[in-house]
Every structure is written in C-alpha cells, then in structure tokens.
Coordinates of C-alpha atoms in Angstrom, one line a residue:
Chain A
X42 CA 14.8 -21.1 -29.3
X43 CA 12.9 -24.5 -28.2
X44 CA 13.5 -26.3 -25.1
X45 CA 12.8 -30.3 -25.2
X46 CA 11.5 -31.1 -21.6
X47 CA 10.5 -34.6 -20.3
X48 CA 7.8 -33.6 -17.0
X49 CA 6.9 -37.0 -15.6
X50 CA 2.9 -35.9 -14.4
X51 CA 0.7 -37.8 -12.4
X52 CA 3.3 -40.7 -12.9
X53 CA 3.1 -40.5 -16.6
X54 CA 6.7 -39.3 -18.3
X55 CA 5.5 -36.3 -20.5
X56 CA 7.8 -35.1 -23.6
X57 CA 7.2 -31.9 -25.1
X58 CA 8.8 -28.5 -26.5
X59 CA 8.5 -25.2 -25.1
X60 CA 9.9 -21.6 -25.7
X61 CA 11.5 -20.2 -22.6
X62 CA 9.1 -18.1 -21.8
X63 CA 5.9 -21.0 -21.9
X64 CA 4.5 -21.2 -18.1
X65 CA 3.9 -24.7 -17.1
X66 CA -0.1 -24.1 -16.6
X67 CA 0.2 -23.3 -20.0
X68 CA 2.5 -26.3 -20.9
X69 CA -0.4 -28.8 -18.6
X70 CA -3.3 -27.0 -20.5
X71 CA -2.2 -26.4 -23.8
X72 CA 0.4 -29.5 -24.2
X73 CA -0.6 -31.8 -22.2
X74 CA -4.7 -31.2 -22.0
X75 CA -4.6 -31.6 -18.6
X76 CA -7.3 -28.6 -18.3
X77 CA -8.2 -29.2 -14.4
X78 CA -5.6 -27.3 -13.5
X79 CA -7.2 -23.7 -14.2
X80 CA -6.0 -20.0 -15.0
X81 CA -7.7 -17.7 -12.5
X82 CA -6.0 -14.4 -12.0
X83 CA -2.6 -15.0 -13.6
X84 CA -0.7 -12.7 -10.9
X85 CA 0.0 -15.4 -8.7
X86 CA -2.9 -14.4 -6.2
X87 CA -5.6 -17.1 -6.5
X88 CA -4.1 -20.2 -6.8
X89 CA -6.5 -21.8 -8.8
X90 CA -3.8 -23.2 -11.4
X91 CA -2.0 -24.8 -7.8
X92 CA -0.5 -28.4 -8.7
X93 CA 2.6 -30.0 -7.0
X94 CA 6.3 -29.6 -8.1
X95 CA 8.2 -32.4 -6.4
X96 CA 5.8 -32.9 -4.8
X97 CA 5.2 -29.2 -3.0
X98 CA 2.2 -27.1 -3.6
X99 CA 2.7 -24.5 -6.3
X100 CA 1.3 -21.6 -8.6
X101 CA 2.0 -23.3 -12.3
X102 CA 1.0 -19.5 -13.3
X103 CA 4.8 -18.4 -11.6
X104 CA 7.0 -21.0 -13.2
X105 CA 8.1 -21.9 -16.7
X106 CA 7.5 -24.9 -18.5
X107 CA 10.9 -25.6 -18.9
X108 CA 12.0 -25.0 -15.0
X109 CA 9.9 -28.3 -15.2
X110 CA 12.2 -29.7 -17.1
X111 CA 13.3 -33.4 -15.1
X112 CA 10.2 -32.8 -12.1
X113 CA 7.5 -34.5 -11.1
X114 CA 4.2 -33.0 -11.4
X115 CA 0.8 -33.9 -9.6
X116 CA -2.1 -32.5 -10.8
X117 CA -5.6 -32.4 -10.0
X118 CA -5.9 -35.6 -12.6
X119 CA -3.5 -37.6 -11.3
X120 CA -5.4 -37.2 -6.9
X121 CA -8.3 -40.2 -8.1
X122 CA -6.6 -43.2 -7.9
X123 CA -8.4 -46.3 -10.0
X124 CA -11.3 -44.5 -10.5
X125 CA -11.4 -44.0 -6.5
X126 CA -12.0 -40.3 -5.8
X127 CA -9.3 -38.6 -3.3
X128 CA -10.0 -38.4 0.1
X129 CA -9.6 -34.5 -0.3
X130 CA -12.1 -35.1 -3.9
X131 CA -14.9 -37.0 -1.5
X132 CA -14.1 -34.6 1.0
X133 CA -15.1 -31.4 -1.1
X134 CA -18.3 -33.6 -2.6
X135 CA -19.5 -35.0 1.0
X136 CA -19.7 -30.8 2.5
X137 CA -20.4 -29.1 -0.1
X138 CA -17.2 -27.4 -0.7
X139 CA -17.9 -26.2 -4.4
X140 CA -20.4 -24.0 -6.2
X141 CA -19.2 -22.8 -9.4
X142 CA -15.9 -25.2 -8.9
X143 CA -13.5 -22.2 -10.6
X144 CA -11.2 -22.6 -7.0
X145 CA -11.7 -26.3 -6.4
X146 CA -8.5 -28.0 -7.9
X147 CA -6.1 -25.5 -6.8
X148 CA -7.7 -25.6 -3.2
X149 CA -7.3 -29.5 -2.8
X150 CA -3.8 -29.5 -4.7
X151 CA -3.0 -27.1 -1.5
X152 CA -5.1 -28.5 1.1
X153 CA -3.1 -31.6 0.2
X154 CA 0.1 -30.2 0.7
X155 CA -0.8 -29.1 4.4
X156 CA -2.0 -32.3 5.1
X157 CA 1.1 -33.9 3.3
X158 CA 2.7 -31.8 6.1
X159 CA 0.8 -31.6 9.4
X160 CA -2.0 -34.7 9.2
X161 CA -4.4 -33.0 11.9
X162 CA -4.8 -29.7 11.2
X163 CA -7.2 -26.9 13.3
X164 CA -9.5 -24.9 11.7
X165 CA -7.2 -22.3 11.7
X166 CA -4.2 -23.8 10.7
X167 CA -6.2 -24.9 7.4
X168 CA -7.6 -21.2 7.1
X169 CA -4.3 -20.2 7.6
X170 CA -3.1 -23.1 4.4
X171 CA -5.7 -22.0 2.0
X172 CA -4.4 -18.3 2.1
X173 CA -3.1 -18.1 -1.7
X174 CA -6.5 -19.8 -2.6
X175 CA -8.9 -17.2 -3.0
X176 CA -12.9 -18.8 -3.4
X177 CA -16.3 -16.2 -4.3
X178 CA -18.5 -18.6 -3.5
X179 CA -18.6 -20.4 -0.9
X180 CA -17.2 -18.1 1.9
X181 CA -14.6 -20.8 2.4
X182 CA -16.8 -22.7 5.5
X183 CA -17.4 -25.8 4.0
X184 CA -14.0 -26.0 2.0
X185 CA -12.7 -26.1 5.5
X186 CA -15.5 -28.7 6.4
X187 CA -14.4 -30.5 3.3
X188 CA -10.6 -30.7 4.8
X189 CA -11.5 -31.8 7.9
X190 CA -13.2 -34.7 6.5
X191 CA -10.6 -35.5 4.5
X192 CA -8.2 -35.7 7.6
X193 CA -10.7 -37.6 9.4
X194 CA -10.5 -40.1 6.5
X195 CA -6.8 -40.2 5.6
X196 CA -5.8 -40.9 9.4
X197 CA -2.7 -39.2 8.5
X198 CA -1.5 -41.5 5.3
X199 CA -0.3 -38.7 3.2
X200 CA -1.6 -38.0 -0.4
Chain B
X188 CA -0.3 -13.6 -19.2
X189 CA 3.2 -14.5 -21.5
X190 CA 6.2 -12.5 -21.5
X191 CA 8.1 -11.2 -24.0
X192 CA 10.5 -13.4 -25.7
X193 CA 14.2 -14.8 -24.0
X194 CA 17.0 -16.6 -23.8
X195 CA 16.5 -19.5 -21.3
X196 CA 19.8 -20.7 -19.8
X197 CA 19.7 -23.3 -17.0
X198 CA 22.8 -23.2 -14.6
X199 CA 24.2 -26.4 -12.5
X200 CA 27.0 -24.8 -10.8
X201 CA 27.5 -21.0 -9.7
X202 CA 30.5 -20.5 -12.0
X203 CA 28.4 -21.9 -14.8
X204 CA 25.4 -19.0 -14.3
X205 CA 28.1 -16.1 -13.9
X206 CA 30.0 -17.2 -16.9
X207 CA 26.4 -17.1 -18.7
X208 CA 25.9 -14.0 -17.0
X209 CA 25.8 -10.8 -20.0
X210 CA 24.7 -6.8 -19.5
X211 CA 21.5 -8.2 -21.1
X212 CA 20.8 -10.9 -18.5
X213 CA 19.0 -11.4 -15.2
X214 CA 19.1 -14.6 -12.9
X215 CA 16.0 -16.4 -12.3
X216 CA 16.1 -17.6 -8.6
X217 CA 12.4 -18.4 -7.4
X218 CA 10.7 -16.7 -9.7
X219 CA 8.5 -15.1 -7.8
X220 CA 8.9 -11.2 -8.3
X221 CA 10.8 -11.2 -11.4
X222 CA 8.0 -14.2 -13.5
X223 CA 5.3 -12.0 -12.6
X224 CA 7.0 -9.0 -13.3
X225 CA 7.9 -10.2 -16.8
X226 CA 4.5 -12.0 -17.5
X227 CA 3.5 -7.7 -16.5
X228 CA 5.8 -6.8 -18.9
X229 CA 7.0 -4.6 -16.1
X230 CA 10.6 -6.1 -16.7
X231 CA 12.3 -7.6 -20.3
X232 CA 15.5 -9.5 -20.5
X233 CA 17.3 -10.9 -23.3
X234 CA 18.6 -14.2 -21.2
X235 CA 17.4 -15.3 -18.0
X236 CA 19.8 -17.6 -15.8
X237 CA 17.9 -20.1 -13.8
X238 CA 20.3 -20.7 -10.6
X239 CA 17.1 -22.3 -9.1
X240 CA 18.3 -25.7 -10.2
X241 CA 22.2 -24.9 -7.9
X242 CA 21.7 -28.0 -5.0
X243 CA 24.9 -25.8 -3.5
X244 CA 23.4 -22.5 -2.5
X245 CA 19.8 -23.7 -1.2
X246 CA 21.0 -25.7 2.2
X247 CA 21.2 -24.3 6.1
X248 CA 24.7 -24.7 7.5
X249 CA 24.6 -24.9 10.8
X250 CA 28.6 -23.1 12.3
X251 CA 30.1 -22.4 14.8
X252 CA 30.1 -18.8 15.2
X253 CA 27.2 -18.0 12.5
X254 CA 24.2 -20.0 11.0
X255 CA 24.5 -19.5 7.1
X256 CA 21.5 -19.7 4.9
X257 CA 22.3 -20.7 0.9
X258 CA 21.1 -17.3 -1.5
X259 CA 18.5 -20.1 -2.8
X260 CA 16.7 -21.3 0.4
X261 CA 13.5 -21.4 0.5
X262 CA 11.2 -19.5 2.5
X263 CA 9.6 -23.0 3.7
X264 CA 13.1 -24.8 4.3
X265 CA 14.3 -21.1 6.1
X266 CA 10.8 -21.6 8.1
X267 CA 11.4 -24.8 8.9
X268 CA 14.9 -25.1 9.9
X269 CA 15.9 -25.9 13.9
X270 CA 18.9 -24.3 13.8
X271 CA 18.0 -20.8 12.6
X272 CA 15.1 -21.1 15.2
X273 CA 16.8 -21.1 18.0
X274 CA 19.7 -18.9 16.8
X275 CA 17.4 -16.1 15.6
X276 CA 13.9 -17.1 15.8
X277 CA 12.6 -14.1 14.6
X278 CA 14.0 -15.6 11.1
X279 CA 11.6 -18.6 11.1
X280 CA 8.7 -15.9 12.4
X281 CA 9.5 -13.8 9.3
X282 CA 9.0 -16.5 6.5
X283 CA 5.6 -18.0 7.8
X284 CA 4.3 -14.7 7.3
X285 CA 5.8 -14.2 3.5
X286 CA 2.6 -15.0 0.5
X287 CA 0.9 -18.2 1.4
X288 CA 2.2 -22.0 1.4
X289 CA 2.9 -22.3 -2.7
X290 CA 5.2 -19.1 -2.6
X291 CA 7.0 -19.3 0.4
X292 CA 7.6 -23.4 -1.3
X293 CA 9.4 -21.3 -4.3
X294 CA 10.5 -17.8 -3.1
X295 CA 14.1 -17.5 -1.7
X296 CA 15.7 -15.5 0.4
X297 CA 18.6 -14.4 -1.8
X298 CA 16.0 -12.9 -4.5
X299 CA 14.1 -11.8 -2.5
X300 CA 17.2 -9.0 -1.2
X301 CA 18.5 -8.9 -4.7
X302 CA 14.7 -8.0 -5.6
X303 CA 14.7 -5.6 -3.0
X304 CA 10.9 -4.6 -2.7
X305 CA 10.4 -1.6 -0.1
X306 CA 7.9 -3.8 1.3
X307 CA 9.5 -6.7 1.7
X308 CA 10.5 -8.8 5.3
X309 CA 13.6 -10.0 4.5
X310 CA 15.7 -7.1 4.1
X311 CA 14.2 -6.0 7.7
X312 CA 14.7 -9.0 9.6
X313 CA 18.0 -9.1 8.0
X314 CA 19.0 -5.8 9.1
X315 CA 17.9 -6.5 12.7
X316 CA 20.4 -9.5 12.7
X317 CA 23.7 -7.6 11.8
X318 CA 23.8 -10.6 8.4
X319 CA 26.2 -10.3 5.7
X320 CA 25.1 -11.0 2.1
X321 CA 28.3 -13.7 0.4
X322 CA 28.4 -12.4 -2.8
X323 CA 30.2 -14.3 -6.1
X324 CA 31.7 -12.6 -9.2
X325 CA 33.8 -13.8 -11.4
X326 CA 36.7 -12.2 -10.1
X327 CA 35.7 -14.4 -6.7
X328 CA 33.8 -13.7 -3.6
X329 CA 32.7 -10.3 -1.6
X330 CA 30.8 -10.1 1.7
X331 CA 28.6 -7.4 2.0
X332 CA 27.7 -5.5 6.0
X333 CA 24.0 -5.7 5.7
X334 CA 23.9 -2.0 7.0
X335 CA 25.8 -1.0 3.2
X336 CA 23.4 -3.7 0.8
X337 CA 20.3 -1.8 0.6
X338 CA 20.8 1.5 -0.9
X339 CA 17.4 2.7 -1.6
X340 CA 14.3 1.8 -3.7
X341 CA 14.6 -2.0 -5.5
X342 CA 18.5 -1.0 -5.3
X343 CA 21.4 -2.9 -3.3
X344 CA 24.8 -2.7 -3.6
X345 CA 24.8 -6.0 -6.3
X346 CA 26.8 -5.3 -9.4
X347 CA 26.6 -6.7 -12.6
X348 CA 27.3 -9.8 -13.5
X349 CA 27.0 -11.1 -9.3
X350 CA 24.9 -13.2 -7.5
X351 CA 23.9 -13.8 -3.5
X352 CA 25.1 -17.0 -3.0
X353 CA 24.4 -17.3 1.1
X354 CA 23.6 -14.6 3.9
X355 CA 25.7 -15.0 6.7
X356 CA 23.4 -15.1 10.4
X357 CA 25.6 -14.7 13.2
X358 CA 24.8 -16.5 16.3
X359 CA 24.5 -13.7 19.0
X360 CA 22.8 -13.1 22.4
X361 CA 20.6 -10.7 20.2
X362 CA 19.4 -12.8 17.3
X363 CA 18.6 -15.6 20.1
X364 CA 15.8 -13.1 21.4
X365 CA 13.9 -11.8 18.0
X366 CA 10.9 -11.2 17.0
X367 CA 9.2 -10.2 14.3
X368 CA 5.6 -7.9 14.1
X369 CA 3.9 -7.3 10.8
X370 CA 0.9 -5.3 9.7
X371 CA 0.0 -7.1 6.3
X372 CA -1.5 -6.4 3.5
X373 CA -4.4 -8.4 3.4
X374 CA -3.9 -9.5 0.1
X375 CA -0.5 -9.4 -0.7
X376 CA 0.6 -10.1 2.8
X377 CA 3.6 -8.0 1.5
X378 CA 4.3 -5.6 4.6
X379 CA 2.3 -2.4 4.7
X380 CA 4.8 -2.0 8.0
X381 CA 7.2 -5.1 9.3
X382 CA 9.3 -4.6 12.6
X383 CA 12.6 -6.9 13.4
X384 CA 13.4 -6.6 16.2
X385 CA 16.5 -8.3 18.3
X386 CA 17.8 -7.3 21.8
X387 CA 20.4 -9.1 24.6
X388 CA 18.7 -8.9 27.9
X389 CA 19.8 -7.7 31.2
X390 CA 16.8 -8.1 33.3
X391 CA 14.5 -5.9 31.5
X392 CA 17.2 -3.7 29.7
X393 CA 18.6 -4.3 26.3
X394 CA 22.6 -4.5 26.6
X395 CA 22.1 -4.5 23.0
X396 CA 19.6 -3.3 20.3
X397 CA 19.2 -4.2 16.9
X398 CA 15.5 -2.4 14.8
X399 CA 14.5 -3.3 11.3
X400 CA 11.6 -1.2 9.8
X401 CA 10.3 -2.5 6.0
X402 CA 7.3 -0.8 4.7
X403 CA 7.4 2.6 5.9
X404 CA 10.6 4.0 3.7
X405 CA 11.8 3.5 0.5
X406 CA 14.0 0.8 1.5
X407 CA 14.0 -1.0 5.1
X408 CA 16.3 0.8 7.3
X409 CA 17.3 0.8 11.0
X410 CA 16.2 3.4 13.1
X411 CA 19.4 4.5 15.0
X412 CA 18.0 7.0 17.4
X413 CA 15.0 4.4 18.7
X414 CA 17.7 2.3 19.2
X415 CA 20.4 4.4 20.5
X416 CA 18.2 5.7 23.2
X417 CA 16.7 2.6 24.0
X418 CA 19.5 0.0 24.7
X419 CA 20.6 -0.4 28.7
X420 CA 17.5 1.5 29.5
X421 CA 14.6 -0.6 30.4
X422 CA 12.1 -1.7 27.8
X423 CA 8.6 -0.5 29.3
X424 CA 5.9 1.4 27.6
X425 CA 7.1 4.7 29.2
X426 CA 10.8 4.8 27.9
X427 CA 9.4 3.1 24.7
X428 CA 7.0 5.8 23.4
X429 CA 9.6 8.2 24.7
X430 CA 11.9 6.6 21.8
X431 CA 9.2 6.5 19.2
X432 CA 9.2 9.9 18.6
X433 CA 12.1 9.6 16.0
X434 CA 11.3 6.6 14.4
X435 CA 11.2 8.1 11.2
X436 CA 13.8 10.4 11.3
X437 CA 15.9 11.0 8.1
X438 CA 13.8 8.9 5.8
X439 CA 11.3 9.8 3.4
X440 CA 7.8 8.3 4.5
X441 CA 5.8 6.3 1.7
X442 CA 2.1 6.3 1.3
X443 CA 0.0 4.7 -1.2
X444 CA -4.0 4.0 -1.5
X445 CA -3.3 1.5 1.1
X446 CA -1.9 3.8 3.6
X447 CA -1.0 7.6 3.7
X448 CA 2.6 8.8 5.2
X449 CA 0.9 9.7 8.8
X450 CA -0.9 6.6 9.2
X451 CA 2.1 4.1 8.3
X452 CA 3.9 6.3 10.3
X453 CA 1.4 5.7 13.7
X454 CA 1.8 2.0 12.5
X455 CA 5.5 1.9 12.6
X456 CA 5.3 3.3 15.8
X457 CA 2.8 0.5 17.3
X458 CA 4.5 -2.2 15.7
X459 CA 8.0 -1.5 16.8
X460 CA 6.5 -1.1 20.3
X461 CA 4.9 -4.4 19.8
X462 CA 8.3 -6.2 18.8
X463 CA 10.3 -4.5 21.9
X464 CA 7.5 -5.5 24.3
X465 CA 8.0 -9.0 23.2
X466 CA 11.9 -8.9 23.4
X467 CA 11.6 -8.5 27.7

C-alpha cells in the first residue's frame, strides 16, 4: 500500500507516494533527486545521511519517509542562501575540512545542530558532537577547525 | 537496505494506537532500535503502528512527588530537562551518553525499555531510580514496579497489545544524589558496562542505596548483596572493595568479542566503585 506524503524540503513543499517501508534517505535521493544526502553505512552509525527533521539533526537512513509527512526537512542542498555558501560550508572550504567529501554533508548538518544549541562550542564539545559522524580521510582535525571557523563567523547567529 | 513490506499506520492518540495493535504488529516509537532491526531483516512485522506523532506521551511533567517522563520523550529532551536534573541527575547524565546527537534526537525512553537491550543505559538508571512504568492496554492502565519489569534477554513484563505511556521517577533523597558511570563500546556507544547509583547520605554513609547495572548480564539488574552490605557503612575504598566481591551473584555474566566474562566482571566492579565514590 502506498502512502501520499507532503514534506517541506528546503522551504519547498514536495509531494510523493511511498511504501511504508521506504526510508527517508531514499525518498530524498530517489524521488527528489537530492543526492547530497549520502548513504554510508546504512546502519545508523556513520552519519553521512544526516539531515534536519523539524530542525533536529537526524539520520535519514533510520526514519521512514512516511514519518516525514507534514514535517520540515533541511538537507545540505538547503544550506546555501542566494548562491552564498552557509558559514559551515565556507568553513569546510577555508580549513580544508574535506578530502573525499563523502562524509561532509552529514558533518555539516550535525555541526549546524550543534551550533544552533551551542553557538560557541569548545574543541571538546565539537569532537563530542561529531560522535555520530565518521570520516575516514581527515582524521577529524580539519573538520574541527572548519566548525570553529564557522562558529567564529556566525557570531552566534543560528542556521 | 530496505525492510520487508509492512502496513504502516499512524496513530494520533494512545487509544487509537491500542485499537490498531494486533498479534502481528509492532509499535514504532523513535525507531532507532526497530528500524535498524527491520532493515537487517532480523525482525519483520505485518503492521507497524507509529506512536511517534502522539504529543500527549512526549512531555516531562514535574509533579509534587515524582517527575513523570512520557514514554515518547526523546533522550535529548530528557538530557535537557531541568526538573530531572535536580530530582534525578543520573537521568540527564545517562541521557547524554546514549548514542550520538542524531540518535538522542529521535530515540525514546519508552522505546528503549520496551526493547530491553541488555546493554542499554535506561534499564540500569530506572532500576536505581525505583521507577514505575505506566502501561496502557485496551482494558485500561496498569503500573509496573521497575524491579518486576525487566524479565530476561530482550524480555519485559510488557504484554502484547500494550504501550508504555510514561515512566514515573519518584522524588526521593536517593534520586537527588545519583550518578551514572559507563564504559562505552566506542563505535555504538552502548554500555559494555554501565552503573547507575543513588543514595541518600548521612555524611559519607548511605541511609539508602540503590544500584543498577547494565551490560553485565542478560538483563539489567540490582546487585542486592552489594547494596545491603553498604547501607549504613561509610563509602570508602576499603568498604566498597569488600562489598563488590559478590557483584555478579545470581546472574549469568555475558561474554562477547568486546569483553570476556572475567573482564566484564572486573569492569563492573571498577565502574560501580567509581559511581559509589561519587555519591559521597
């Protein structure tokens, strides 16, 4: 049985029909062609699929698409405004926070949740916040610097 | 990975959810244990009843004699709650150690204890807290003492067709002095051993003491002999060491590739001691 769903994605109301068992990450990637949200481990561990569901960082591989009916979703594609990079995206560029880039969208979405609740995190708090996001290239140092860079530029203004 | 097909039903109230439950259905709370299990096809279900949209079971209410935590309260909301921070600080401390930001934003306390993973944090904390589990079924409501709730490996006193609507944390002298110590599995952040301890103190001596241990045995449990040995005795290293000898009495200690039986028992002693010393 298919379910009709209506989800506000990056400010745009999107309609779709999904089976109950379809995952939100598949709805984003396959129905909406928003392929910035990645599928890494597919077991709720790596965080590459992190999006914001009603403002909170969430692993979209562990949520059913039908559960997002009526919700607001923000993906990495919704972070830049009017062609200008979000401070976190700019931070990752400036501080070389990515190598292969696979984990980057999830890292940025988790970091945005952190900075919303804690605009001036310590290095320790940043590292703790990234517990659910795995990077196999950078060793995390430049990711932490990228988030510090963004925090400084955002001056406490939330995402 | 995609689960086997099922019927999805969204419930708008607990009563509606109860009317949707059948023999072959399961309840979807935060989904952070159930959805991974469905994806790995370790579990399958005919009908999934989604209770994650029922606002009435998400709140945390500060009452005169207890704090009532809705079954649908997320780990993140518990970690941030000020009433719990003063009534039972181990609740916030434990909530902060569960999974990661993303998991805490979705996972719920009711879902966690219904699932009853032997390495989950909440069972140890709620045993120490002397909590009551509020359960609804088609005939009405019942409350289960936490000491009777966890019955075995992923097994609880929850029957088919029942939903956990709330958990009551009593406001007591022991809960207001409570801590949680945990040795994490570094990838999953489940407890290899987790210890919740609370005690009402008279100087360095507990007048009352409750300890909950998770990760050590097939279900979370209270080491009654350790509690008994230390009530009325000063909590110092020597007394604690003497009491910890029978920490695993009456339970079958788990072993896996993370920790052998011997190592797990050792960890339980180390983490119980750390927790008890923090009560002073």
